Coordinates of C-alpha atoms in Angstrom, one line a residue:
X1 CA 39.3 18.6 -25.2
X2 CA 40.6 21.5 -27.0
X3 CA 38.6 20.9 -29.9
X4 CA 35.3 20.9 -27.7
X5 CA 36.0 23.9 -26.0
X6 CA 36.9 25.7 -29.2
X7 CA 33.8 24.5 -30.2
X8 CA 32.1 25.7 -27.6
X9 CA 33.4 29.2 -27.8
X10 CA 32.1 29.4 -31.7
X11 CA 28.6 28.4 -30.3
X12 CA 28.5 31.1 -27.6
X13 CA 29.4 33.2 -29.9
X14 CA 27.3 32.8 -32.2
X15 CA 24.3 32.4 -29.7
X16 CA 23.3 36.3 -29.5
X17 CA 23.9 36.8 -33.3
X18 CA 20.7 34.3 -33.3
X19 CA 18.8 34.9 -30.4
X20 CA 17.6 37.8 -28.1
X21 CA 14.6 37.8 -25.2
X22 CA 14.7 38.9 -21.6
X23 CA 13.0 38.4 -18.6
X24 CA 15.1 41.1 -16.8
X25 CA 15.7 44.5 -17.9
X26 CA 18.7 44.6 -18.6
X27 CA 20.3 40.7 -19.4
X28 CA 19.1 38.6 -22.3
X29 CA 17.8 35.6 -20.7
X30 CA 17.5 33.6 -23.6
X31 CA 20.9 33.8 -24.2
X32 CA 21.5 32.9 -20.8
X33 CA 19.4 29.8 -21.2
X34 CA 21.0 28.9 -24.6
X35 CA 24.8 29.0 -23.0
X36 CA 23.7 26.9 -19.9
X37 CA 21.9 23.9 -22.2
X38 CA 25.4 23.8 -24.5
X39 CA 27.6 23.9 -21.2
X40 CA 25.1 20.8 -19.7
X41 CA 24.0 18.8 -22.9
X42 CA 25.2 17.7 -26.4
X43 CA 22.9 20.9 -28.0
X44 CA 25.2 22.0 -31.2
X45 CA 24.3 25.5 -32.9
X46 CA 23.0 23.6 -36.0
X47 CA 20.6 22.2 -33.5
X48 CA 20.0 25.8 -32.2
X49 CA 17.2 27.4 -34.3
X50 CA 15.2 24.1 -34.1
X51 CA 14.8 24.1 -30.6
X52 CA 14.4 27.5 -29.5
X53 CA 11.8 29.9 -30.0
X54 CA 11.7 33.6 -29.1
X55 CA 8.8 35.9 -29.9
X56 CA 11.4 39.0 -30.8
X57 CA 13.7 36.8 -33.4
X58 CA 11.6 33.7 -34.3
X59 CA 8.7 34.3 -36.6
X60 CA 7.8 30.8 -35.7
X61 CA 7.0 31.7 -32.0
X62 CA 3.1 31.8 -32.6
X63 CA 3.3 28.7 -34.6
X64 CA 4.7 26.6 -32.0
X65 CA 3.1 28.2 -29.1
X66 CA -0.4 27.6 -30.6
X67 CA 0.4 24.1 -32.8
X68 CA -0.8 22.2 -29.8
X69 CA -2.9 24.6 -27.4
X70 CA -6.8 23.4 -27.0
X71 CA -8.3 25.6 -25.1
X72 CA -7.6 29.2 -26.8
X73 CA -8.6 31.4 -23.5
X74 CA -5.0 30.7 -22.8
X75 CA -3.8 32.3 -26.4
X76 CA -5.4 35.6 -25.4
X77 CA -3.5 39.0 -26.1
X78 CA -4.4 39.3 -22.5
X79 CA -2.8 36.1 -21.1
X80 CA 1.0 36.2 -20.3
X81 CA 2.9 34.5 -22.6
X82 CA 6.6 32.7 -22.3
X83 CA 9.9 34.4 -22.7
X84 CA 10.8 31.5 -25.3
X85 CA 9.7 28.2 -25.8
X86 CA 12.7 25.0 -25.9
X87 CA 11.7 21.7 -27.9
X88 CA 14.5 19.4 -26.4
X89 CA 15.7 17.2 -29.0
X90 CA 17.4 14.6 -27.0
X91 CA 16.5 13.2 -23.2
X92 CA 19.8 14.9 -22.2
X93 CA 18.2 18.5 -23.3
X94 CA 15.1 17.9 -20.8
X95 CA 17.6 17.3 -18.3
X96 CA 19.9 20.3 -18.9
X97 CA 16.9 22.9 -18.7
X98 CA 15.7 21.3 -15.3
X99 CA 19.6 21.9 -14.4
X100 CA 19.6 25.4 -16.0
X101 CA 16.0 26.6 -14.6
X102 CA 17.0 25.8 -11.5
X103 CA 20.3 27.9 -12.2
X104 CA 19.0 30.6 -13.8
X105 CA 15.9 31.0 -11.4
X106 CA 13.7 31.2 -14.7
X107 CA 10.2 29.5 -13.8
X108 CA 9.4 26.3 -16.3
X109 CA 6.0 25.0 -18.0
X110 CA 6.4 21.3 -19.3
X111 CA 4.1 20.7 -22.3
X112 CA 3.6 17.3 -24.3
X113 CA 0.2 17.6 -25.7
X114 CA -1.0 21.0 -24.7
X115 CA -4.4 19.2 -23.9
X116 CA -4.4 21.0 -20.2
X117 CA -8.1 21.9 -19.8
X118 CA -6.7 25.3 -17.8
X119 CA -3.9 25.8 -19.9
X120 CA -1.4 25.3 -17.3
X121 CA 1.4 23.7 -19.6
X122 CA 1.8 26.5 -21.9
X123 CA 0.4 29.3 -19.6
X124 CA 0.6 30.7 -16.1
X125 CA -1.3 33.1 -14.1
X126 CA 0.6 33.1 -10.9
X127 CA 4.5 33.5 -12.2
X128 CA 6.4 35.3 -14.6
X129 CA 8.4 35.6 -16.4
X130 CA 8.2 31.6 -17.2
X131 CA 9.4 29.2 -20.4
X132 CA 8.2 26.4 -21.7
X133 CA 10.1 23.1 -22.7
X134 CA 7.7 21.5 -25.5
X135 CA 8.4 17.9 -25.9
X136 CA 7.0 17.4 -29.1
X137 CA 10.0 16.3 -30.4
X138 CA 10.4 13.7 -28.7
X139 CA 7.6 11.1 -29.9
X140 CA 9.6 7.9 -30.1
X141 CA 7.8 4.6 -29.7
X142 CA 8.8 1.1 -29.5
X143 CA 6.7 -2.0 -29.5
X144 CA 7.7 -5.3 -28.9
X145 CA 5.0 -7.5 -29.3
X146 CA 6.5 -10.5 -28.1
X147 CA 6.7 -8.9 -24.2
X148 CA 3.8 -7.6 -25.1
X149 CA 5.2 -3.7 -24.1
X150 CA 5.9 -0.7 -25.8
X151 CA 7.8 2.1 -24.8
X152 CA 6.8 5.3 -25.9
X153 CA 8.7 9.0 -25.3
X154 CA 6.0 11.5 -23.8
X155 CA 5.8 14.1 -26.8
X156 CA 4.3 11.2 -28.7
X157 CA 0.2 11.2 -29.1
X158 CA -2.1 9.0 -28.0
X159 CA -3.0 8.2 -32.1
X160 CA 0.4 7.5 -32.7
X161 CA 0.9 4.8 -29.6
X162 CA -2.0 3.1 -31.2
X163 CA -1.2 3.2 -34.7
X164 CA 2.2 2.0 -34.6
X165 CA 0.4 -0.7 -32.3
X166 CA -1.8 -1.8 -34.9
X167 CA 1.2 -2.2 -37.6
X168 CA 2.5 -4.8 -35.2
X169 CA -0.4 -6.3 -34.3
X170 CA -3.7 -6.4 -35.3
X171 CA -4.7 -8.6 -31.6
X172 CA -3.0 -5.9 -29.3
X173 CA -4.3 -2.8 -28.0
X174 CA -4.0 -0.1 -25.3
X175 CA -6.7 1.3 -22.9
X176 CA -5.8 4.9 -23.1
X177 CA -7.7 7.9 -24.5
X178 CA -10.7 8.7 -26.8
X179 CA -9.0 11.5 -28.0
X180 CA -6.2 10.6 -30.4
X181 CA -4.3 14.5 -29.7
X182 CA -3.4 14.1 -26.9
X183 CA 0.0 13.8 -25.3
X184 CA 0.7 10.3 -24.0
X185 CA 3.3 12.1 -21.4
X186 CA 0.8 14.4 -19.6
X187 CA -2.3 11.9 -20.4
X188 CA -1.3 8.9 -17.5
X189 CA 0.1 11.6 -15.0
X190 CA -3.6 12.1 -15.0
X191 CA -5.1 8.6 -15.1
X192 CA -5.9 8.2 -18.7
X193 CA -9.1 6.8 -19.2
X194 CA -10.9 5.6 -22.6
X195 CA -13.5 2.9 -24.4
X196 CA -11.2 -0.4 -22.8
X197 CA -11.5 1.0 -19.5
X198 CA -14.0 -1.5 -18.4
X199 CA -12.0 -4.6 -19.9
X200 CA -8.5 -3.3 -18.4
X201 CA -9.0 0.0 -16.3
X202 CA -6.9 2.9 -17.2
X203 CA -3.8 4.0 -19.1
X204 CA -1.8 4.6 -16.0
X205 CA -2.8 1.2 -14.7
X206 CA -1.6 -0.5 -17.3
X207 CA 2.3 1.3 -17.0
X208 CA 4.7 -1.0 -16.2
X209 CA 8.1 1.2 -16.0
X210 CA 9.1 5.0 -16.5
X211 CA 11.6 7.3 -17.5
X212 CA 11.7 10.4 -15.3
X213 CA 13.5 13.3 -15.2
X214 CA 13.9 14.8 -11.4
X215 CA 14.2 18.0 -9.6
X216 CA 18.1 17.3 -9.6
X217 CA 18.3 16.8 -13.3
X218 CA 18.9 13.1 -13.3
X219 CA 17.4 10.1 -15.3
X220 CA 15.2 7.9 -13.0
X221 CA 13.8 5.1 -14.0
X222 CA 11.2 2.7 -11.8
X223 CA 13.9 1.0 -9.8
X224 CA 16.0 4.3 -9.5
X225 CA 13.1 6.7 -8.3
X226 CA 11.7 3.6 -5.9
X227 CA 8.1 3.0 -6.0
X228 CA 6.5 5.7 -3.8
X229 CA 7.3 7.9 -7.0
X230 CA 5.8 5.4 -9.4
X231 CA 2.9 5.2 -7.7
X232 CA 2.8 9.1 -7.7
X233 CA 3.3 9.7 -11.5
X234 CA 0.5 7.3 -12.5
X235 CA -2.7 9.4 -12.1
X236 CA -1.0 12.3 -9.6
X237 CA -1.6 14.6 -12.4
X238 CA 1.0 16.3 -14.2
X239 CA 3.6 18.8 -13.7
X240 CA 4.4 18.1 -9.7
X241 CA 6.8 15.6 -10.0
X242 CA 9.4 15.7 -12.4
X243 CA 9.7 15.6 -16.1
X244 CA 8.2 12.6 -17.8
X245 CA 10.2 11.2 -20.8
X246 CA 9.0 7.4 -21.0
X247 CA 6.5 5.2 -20.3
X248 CA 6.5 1.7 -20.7
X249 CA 3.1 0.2 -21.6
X250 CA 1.6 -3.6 -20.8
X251 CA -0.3 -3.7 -24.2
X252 CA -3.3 -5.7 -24.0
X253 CA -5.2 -8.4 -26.4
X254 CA -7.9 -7.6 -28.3
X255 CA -10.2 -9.4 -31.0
X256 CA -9.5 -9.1 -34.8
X257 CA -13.5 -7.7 -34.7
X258 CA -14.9 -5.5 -32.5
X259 CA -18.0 -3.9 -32.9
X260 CA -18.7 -0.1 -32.6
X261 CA -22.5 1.5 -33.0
X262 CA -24.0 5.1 -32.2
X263 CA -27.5 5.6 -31.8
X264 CA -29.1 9.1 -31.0
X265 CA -32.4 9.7 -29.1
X266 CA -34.2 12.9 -28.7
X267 CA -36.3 14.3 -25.7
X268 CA -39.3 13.2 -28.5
X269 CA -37.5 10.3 -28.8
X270 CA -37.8 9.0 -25.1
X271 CA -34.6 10.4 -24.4
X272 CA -34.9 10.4 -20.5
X273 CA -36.5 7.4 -19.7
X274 CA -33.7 5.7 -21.9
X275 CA -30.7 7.5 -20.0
X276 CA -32.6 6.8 -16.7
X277 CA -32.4 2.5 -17.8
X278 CA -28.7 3.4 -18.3
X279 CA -28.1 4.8 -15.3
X280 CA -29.4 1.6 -13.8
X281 CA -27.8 -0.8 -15.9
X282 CA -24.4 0.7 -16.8
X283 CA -21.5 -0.4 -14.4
X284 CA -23.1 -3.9 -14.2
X285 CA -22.5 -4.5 -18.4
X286 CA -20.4 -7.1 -19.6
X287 CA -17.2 -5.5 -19.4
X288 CA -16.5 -5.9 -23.2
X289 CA -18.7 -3.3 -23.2
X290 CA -18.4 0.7 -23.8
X291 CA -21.8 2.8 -23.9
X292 CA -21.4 6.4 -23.4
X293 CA -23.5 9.2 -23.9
X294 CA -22.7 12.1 -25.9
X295 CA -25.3 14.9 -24.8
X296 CA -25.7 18.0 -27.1
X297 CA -29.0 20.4 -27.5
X298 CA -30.5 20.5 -31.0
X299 CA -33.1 21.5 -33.0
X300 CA -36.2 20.1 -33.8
X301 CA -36.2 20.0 -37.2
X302 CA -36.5 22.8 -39.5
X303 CA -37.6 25.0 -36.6
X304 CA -36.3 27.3 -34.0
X305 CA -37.3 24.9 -30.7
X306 CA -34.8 23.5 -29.0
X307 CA -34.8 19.6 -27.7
X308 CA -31.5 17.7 -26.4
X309 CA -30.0 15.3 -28.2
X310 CA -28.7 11.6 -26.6
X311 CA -25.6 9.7 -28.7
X312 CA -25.2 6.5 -27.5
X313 CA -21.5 5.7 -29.1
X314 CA -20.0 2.1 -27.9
X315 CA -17.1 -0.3 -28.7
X316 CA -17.7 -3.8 -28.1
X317 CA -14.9 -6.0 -27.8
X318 CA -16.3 -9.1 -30.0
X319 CA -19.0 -9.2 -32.9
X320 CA -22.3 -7.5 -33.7
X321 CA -23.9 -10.9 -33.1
X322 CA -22.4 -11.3 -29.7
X323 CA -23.5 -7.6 -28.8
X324 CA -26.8 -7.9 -30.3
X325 CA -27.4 -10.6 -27.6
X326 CA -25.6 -8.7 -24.8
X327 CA -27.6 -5.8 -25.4
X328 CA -30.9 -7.7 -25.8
X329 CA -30.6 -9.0 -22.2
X330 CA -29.4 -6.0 -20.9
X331 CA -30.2 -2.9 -22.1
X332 CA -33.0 -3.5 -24.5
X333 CA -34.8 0.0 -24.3
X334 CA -32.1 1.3 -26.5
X335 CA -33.7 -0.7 -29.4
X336 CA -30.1 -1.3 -31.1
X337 CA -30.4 -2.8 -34.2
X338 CA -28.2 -5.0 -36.6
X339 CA -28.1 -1.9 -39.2
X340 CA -26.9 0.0 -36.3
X341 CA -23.1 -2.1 -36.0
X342 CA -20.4 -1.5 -37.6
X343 CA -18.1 -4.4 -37.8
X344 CA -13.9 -3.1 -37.8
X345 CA -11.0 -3.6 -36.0
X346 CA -9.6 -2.2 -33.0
X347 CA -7.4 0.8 -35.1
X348 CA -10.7 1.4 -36.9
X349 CA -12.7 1.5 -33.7
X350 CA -10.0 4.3 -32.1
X351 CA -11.2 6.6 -35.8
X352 CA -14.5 6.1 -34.9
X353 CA -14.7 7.0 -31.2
X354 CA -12.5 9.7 -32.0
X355 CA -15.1 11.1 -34.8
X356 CA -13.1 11.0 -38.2
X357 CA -15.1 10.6 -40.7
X358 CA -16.0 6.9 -42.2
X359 CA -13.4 5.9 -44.6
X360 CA -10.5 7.6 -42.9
X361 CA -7.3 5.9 -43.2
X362 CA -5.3 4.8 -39.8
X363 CA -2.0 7.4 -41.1
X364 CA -4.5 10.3 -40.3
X365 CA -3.3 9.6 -36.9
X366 CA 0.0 10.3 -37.4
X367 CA -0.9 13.8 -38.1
X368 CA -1.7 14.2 -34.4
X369 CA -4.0 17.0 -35.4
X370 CA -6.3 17.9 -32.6
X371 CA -10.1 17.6 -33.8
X372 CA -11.0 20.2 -31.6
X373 CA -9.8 23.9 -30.5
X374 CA -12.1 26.6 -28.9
X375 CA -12.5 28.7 -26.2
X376 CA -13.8 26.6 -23.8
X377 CA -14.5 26.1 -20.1
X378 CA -15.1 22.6 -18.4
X379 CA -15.6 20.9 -15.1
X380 CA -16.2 17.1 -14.0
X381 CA -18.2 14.8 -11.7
X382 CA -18.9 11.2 -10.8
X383 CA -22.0 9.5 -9.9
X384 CA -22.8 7.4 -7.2
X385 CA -26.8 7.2 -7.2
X386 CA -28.9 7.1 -10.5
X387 CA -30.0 10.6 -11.3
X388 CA -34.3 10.6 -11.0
X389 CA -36.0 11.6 -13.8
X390 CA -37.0 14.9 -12.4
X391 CA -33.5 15.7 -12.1
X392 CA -33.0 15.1 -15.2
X393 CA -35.6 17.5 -16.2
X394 CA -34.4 20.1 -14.6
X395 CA -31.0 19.2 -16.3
X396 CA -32.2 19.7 -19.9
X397 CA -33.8 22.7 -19.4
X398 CA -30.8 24.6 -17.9
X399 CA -28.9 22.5 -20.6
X400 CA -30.9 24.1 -23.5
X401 CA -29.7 27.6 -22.4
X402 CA -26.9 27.2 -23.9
X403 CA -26.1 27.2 -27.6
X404 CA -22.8 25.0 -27.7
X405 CA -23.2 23.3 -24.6
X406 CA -21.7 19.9 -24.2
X407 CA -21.5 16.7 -22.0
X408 CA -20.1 13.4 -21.8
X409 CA -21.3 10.4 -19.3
X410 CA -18.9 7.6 -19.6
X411 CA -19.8 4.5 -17.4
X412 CA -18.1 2.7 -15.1
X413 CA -18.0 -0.9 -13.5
X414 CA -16.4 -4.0 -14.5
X415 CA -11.7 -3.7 -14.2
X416 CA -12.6 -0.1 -12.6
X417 CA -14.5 -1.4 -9.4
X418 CA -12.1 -4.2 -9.3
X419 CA -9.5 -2.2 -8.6
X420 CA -7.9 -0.3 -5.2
X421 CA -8.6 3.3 -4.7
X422 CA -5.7 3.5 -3.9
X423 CA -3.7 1.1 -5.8
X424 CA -2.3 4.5 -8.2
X425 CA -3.7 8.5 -7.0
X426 CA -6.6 8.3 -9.3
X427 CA -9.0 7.0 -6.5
X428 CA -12.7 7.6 -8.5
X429 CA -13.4 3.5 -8.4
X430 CA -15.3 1.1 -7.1
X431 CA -19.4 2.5 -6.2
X432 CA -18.8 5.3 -9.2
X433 CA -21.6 4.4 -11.8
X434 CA -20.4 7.1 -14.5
X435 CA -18.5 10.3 -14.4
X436 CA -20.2 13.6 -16.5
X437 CA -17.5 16.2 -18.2
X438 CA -19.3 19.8 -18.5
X439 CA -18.1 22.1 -21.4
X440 CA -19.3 25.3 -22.5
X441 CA -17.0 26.7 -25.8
X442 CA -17.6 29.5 -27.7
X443 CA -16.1 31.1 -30.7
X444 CA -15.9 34.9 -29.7
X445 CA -12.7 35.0 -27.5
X446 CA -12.9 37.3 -24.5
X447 CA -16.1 38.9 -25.7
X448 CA -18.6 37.0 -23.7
X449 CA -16.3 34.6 -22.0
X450 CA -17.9 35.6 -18.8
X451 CA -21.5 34.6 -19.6
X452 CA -20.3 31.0 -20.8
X453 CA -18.4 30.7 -18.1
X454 CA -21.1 31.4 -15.6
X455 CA -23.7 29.7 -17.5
X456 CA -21.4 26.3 -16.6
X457 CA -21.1 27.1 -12.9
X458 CA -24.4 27.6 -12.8
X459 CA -25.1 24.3 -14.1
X460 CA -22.6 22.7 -12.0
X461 CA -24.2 23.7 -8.6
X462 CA -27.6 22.8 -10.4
X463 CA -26.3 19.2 -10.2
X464 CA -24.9 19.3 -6.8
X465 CA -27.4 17.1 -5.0
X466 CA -27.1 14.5 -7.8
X467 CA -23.1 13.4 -7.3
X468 CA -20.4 12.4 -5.4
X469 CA -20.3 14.5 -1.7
X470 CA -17.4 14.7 0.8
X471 CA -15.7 15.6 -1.2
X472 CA -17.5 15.9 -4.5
X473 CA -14.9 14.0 -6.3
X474 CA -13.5 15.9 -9.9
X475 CA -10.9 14.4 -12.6
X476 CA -7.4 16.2 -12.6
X477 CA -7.2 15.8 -16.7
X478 CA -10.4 17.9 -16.5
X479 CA -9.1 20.6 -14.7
X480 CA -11.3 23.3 -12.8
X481 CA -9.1 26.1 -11.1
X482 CA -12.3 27.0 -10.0
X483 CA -11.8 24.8 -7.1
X484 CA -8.9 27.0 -5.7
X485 CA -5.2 27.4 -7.2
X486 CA -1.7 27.9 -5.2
X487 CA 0.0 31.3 -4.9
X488 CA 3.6 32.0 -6.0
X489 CA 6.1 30.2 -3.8
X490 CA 3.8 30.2 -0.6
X491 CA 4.0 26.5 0.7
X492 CA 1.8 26.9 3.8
X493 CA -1.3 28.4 2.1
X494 CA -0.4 26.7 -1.1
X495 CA -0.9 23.4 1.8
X496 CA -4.1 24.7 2.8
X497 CA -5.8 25.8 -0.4
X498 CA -4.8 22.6 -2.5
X499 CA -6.2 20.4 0.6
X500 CA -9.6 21.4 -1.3
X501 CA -8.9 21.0 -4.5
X502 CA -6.8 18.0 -3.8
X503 CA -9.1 15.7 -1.7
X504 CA -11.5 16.8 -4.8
X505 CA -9.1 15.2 -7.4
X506 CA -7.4 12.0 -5.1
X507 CA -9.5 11.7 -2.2
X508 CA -7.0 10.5 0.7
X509 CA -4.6 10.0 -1.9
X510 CA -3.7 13.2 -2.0
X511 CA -2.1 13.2 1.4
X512 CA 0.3 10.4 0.3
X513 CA 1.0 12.5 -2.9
X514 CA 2.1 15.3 -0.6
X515 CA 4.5 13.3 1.6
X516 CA 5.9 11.9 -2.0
X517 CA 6.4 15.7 -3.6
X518 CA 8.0 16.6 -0.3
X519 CA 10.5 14.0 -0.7
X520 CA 11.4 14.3 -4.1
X521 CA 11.0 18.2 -4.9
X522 CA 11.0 19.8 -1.2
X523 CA 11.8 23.3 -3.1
X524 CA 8.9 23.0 -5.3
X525 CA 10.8 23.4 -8.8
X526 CA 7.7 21.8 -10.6
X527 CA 4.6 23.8 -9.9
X528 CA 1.6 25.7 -11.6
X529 CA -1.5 26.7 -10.2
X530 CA -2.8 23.0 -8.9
X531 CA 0.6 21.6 -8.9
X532 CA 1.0 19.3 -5.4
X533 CA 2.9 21.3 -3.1
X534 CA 5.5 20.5 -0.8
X535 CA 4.4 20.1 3.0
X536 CA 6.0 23.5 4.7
X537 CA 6.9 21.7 7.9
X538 CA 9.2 19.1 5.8
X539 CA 10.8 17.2 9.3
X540 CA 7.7 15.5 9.7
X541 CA 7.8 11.9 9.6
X542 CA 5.3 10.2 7.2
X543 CA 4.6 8.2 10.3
X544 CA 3.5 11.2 12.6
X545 CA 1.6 12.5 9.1
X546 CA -0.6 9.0 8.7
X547 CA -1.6 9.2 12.1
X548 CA -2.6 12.3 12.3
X549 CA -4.2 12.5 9.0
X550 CA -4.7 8.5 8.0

């Protein structure tokens, strides 16, 4: 005992000789912070400098704060930044700064793979001063094929779950994320959707257990935190919650072949009469199938006029013979061909959709690079109704106003209309043909961030009488705090505003959500701007709240 608290004293000692930031006046809060994680957790001051970073003492402060930011409106000299950023090494560090945030009153960000399409997990506009714990660190994974699970710590990407996958297996998969940058941790707290959703739903419907870290600083997992907080964490969105540390994965098979192909048509090209037949066709494809549409404007040639380019890019989970005959009975106007299929297996299918170039090796995933980082503002809808073809029209041409203007229609159907709306938050299901992202990036910073920006609402309200109404349902991993955001610690309008945005994201859903964040964070420790709020009348009975509200 002696020898720990000598110990101790050296650390604290040497804590300011290392450190210095403040988020008052006249106290150094980092040091604060530092003292508090040695007091709670097994941090040693060799471990120090590696997980703390201060922008006064650390001239890696940029680096870290930027390694895994996408959307770079949020890096702006402009935009607040944190007092200091903490990489827990250990589970036991994630659970000391809950315990020390909570002490010290300092506001926290939770970051895992900085993919947040607003920037809320390195960033905040409503409260500061604020840290952020980066748990990059952490990016164990486990597989164990014969239970046919993995568990995997939430700093870890989505490229590295499924390469370390494919060096167990080359028959086992998991139906998570096109995107091979992205955090697995924050990915299923929104759902987690990618090219096997059809054959096995989503990420977050495919989690078997978790490991969470809760308002009170301790360890849940699945049987600990009971399963209204399960079924919250899986597609809820994150950073309401708690702190994810684990998930446990139900891995799924997959064929030693699959077959991927991408095949572009151009307004010249009969570009809408094809996307109409997909419209029609989409959600009732064999479910081995993946076709979505990559839409981008382009030019026609060597010239100056603008047309609008369609990129058909599929997996298939069997052989180009086999899809040759699916697609010949049921979606022939695309006119794929046998030169068209590319014959590789599931890791080699993951580079593909995720654009590396052909050749690259599966390691390149390890790197968990992002392939993309811009300034860059989004939004989201589903489809219930095939768009008409003058719709469409109207579509390209406000499309073709904008230089780097972006969207992505990925179909529905097949696992995701088999299963419950409300069987996990993320309720966009059965009757949902395909959902359209809308992105608008640029390259210039704040300079004309505004005309982007509006260029995309514009479009957006363009499309209004083409999706999903009452509410017009949105994707929380493609977050739009243009649909309202909560105010610094004010739970009744925070109740009211987010009841927008919220129906948006979970339909009725959300109301469970709210009873479930009430229970388990009632003083709203995690929050950002479309964090779930607590109810601010907390006696209610979830009884009294389903009958009034359903």
């Amino acid at each position: 005992m002696l020898a720990k608290l000598s110990s101790l004293v050296i650390l604290l000692l040497l804590v300011p000789l290392q450190f210095s930031a403040s988020w008052a006046a006249s106290t150094s809060g980092l040091d604060k912070f530092v003292r508090c994680i040695s007091l709670h957790s097994t941090l040693n001051s060799l471990q120090i400098p590696k997980a703390f970073f201060s922008p006064k003492n650390s001239s890696s402060f940029t680096s870290v704060l930027q390694s895994t930011a996408q959307n770079l409106r949020y890096l702006t000299p402009s935009v607040p930044k944190p007092e200091f950023i903490f990489t827990p090494l250990r589970d036991s560090h994630v659970q000391a700064a809950v315990t020390c945030s909570k002490q010290l009153r300092i506001h926290l960000r939770v970051r895992s793979g900085g993919h947040d399409y607003e920037g809320v997990s390195y960033a905040s506009e409503i409260e500061t001063p604020f840290i952020i714990v980066d748990l990059s660190k952490l990016r164990s994974i486990k597989v164990d094929i014969e239970d046919n699970t993995a568990w995997v710590q939430a700093g870890a990407t989505v490229g590295e779950v499924y390469y370390r996958i494919s060096r167990e297996s080359n028959t086992h998969g998991f139906p998570a994320g096109l995107c091979s940058s992205l955090g697995i941790g924050g990915h299923i707290t929104g759902g987690a959707y990618g090219s096997m959703m059809r054959k096995y739903g989503l990420g977050a419907d495919n989690v078997v257990d978790a490991r969470i870290v809760d308002a009170t600083g301790r360890i849940l997992d699945r049987a600990a935190m009971g399963e209204d907080l399960f079924w919250a964490i899986r597609g809820g969105g994150g950073g309401s919650f708690g702190i994810i540390l684990w998930w446990k994965l139900n891995l799924v098979p997959v064929p030693e072949t699959v077959t991927v192909f991408t095949v572009t048509k151009t307004l010249e090209q009969g570009a809408t009469k094809i996307l109409n037949r997909w419209q029609q066709v989409v959600d009732s494809l064999d479910e081995d199938l993946f076709i979505r549409v990559i839409i981008q404007p382009a030019k026609i040639g060597n010239t100056t006029k603008r047309t609008v380019s369609t990129s058909y890019n599929s997996l298939f989970l069997g052989d180009a013979d086999e899809l040759l005959d699916v697609m010949e009975k049921s979606f022939p106007e695309l006119g794929l061909t046998r030169k068209d299929c590319i014959e590789t297996t599931w890791i080699g299918s993951v580079l593909y959709i995720a654009g590396y170039p052909t050749g690259t090796k599966p390691e390149v995933l390890l790197e968990g690079k992002s392939t993309f980082k811009s300034y860059f503002k989004a939004k989201s809808d589903f489809v219930k109704a095939p768009i008409p073809e003058t719709g469409l029209n109207g579509f390209w041409r406000r499309f073709m106003q904008e230089e780097t203007a972006l969207t992505i229609w990925t179909p529905y159907g097949g696992m995701m209309s088999k299963i419950s709306e409300s069987e996990i938050p993320f309720p966009h299901r059965k009757g949902t043909i395909f959902m359209i992202q809308y992105l608008s990036s640029w390259g210039d910073g704040d300079k004309y961030a505004e005309k982007h920006i509006d260029w995309i609402r514009k479009l957006y309200n363009y499309m209004t009488p083409y999706v999903s109404k009452f509410p017009r349902e949105t994707y929380v991993n493609y977050r739009d705090l243009d649909l309202g955001m909560n105010k610094k610690l004010s739970n009744t309008s925070n109740f009211i505003t987010s009841s927008v945005w919220g129906y948006n994201y979970f339909k009725k859903n959300f109301y469970r959500l709210l009873l479930v964040k009430t229970r388990v964070d009632p003083d709203n420790l995690f929050r950002h701007e479309q964090s779930i709020p607590p109810l601010p009348f907390r006696k209610r009975s979830r009884a009294s709240w389903t009958a009034t509200y359903g």
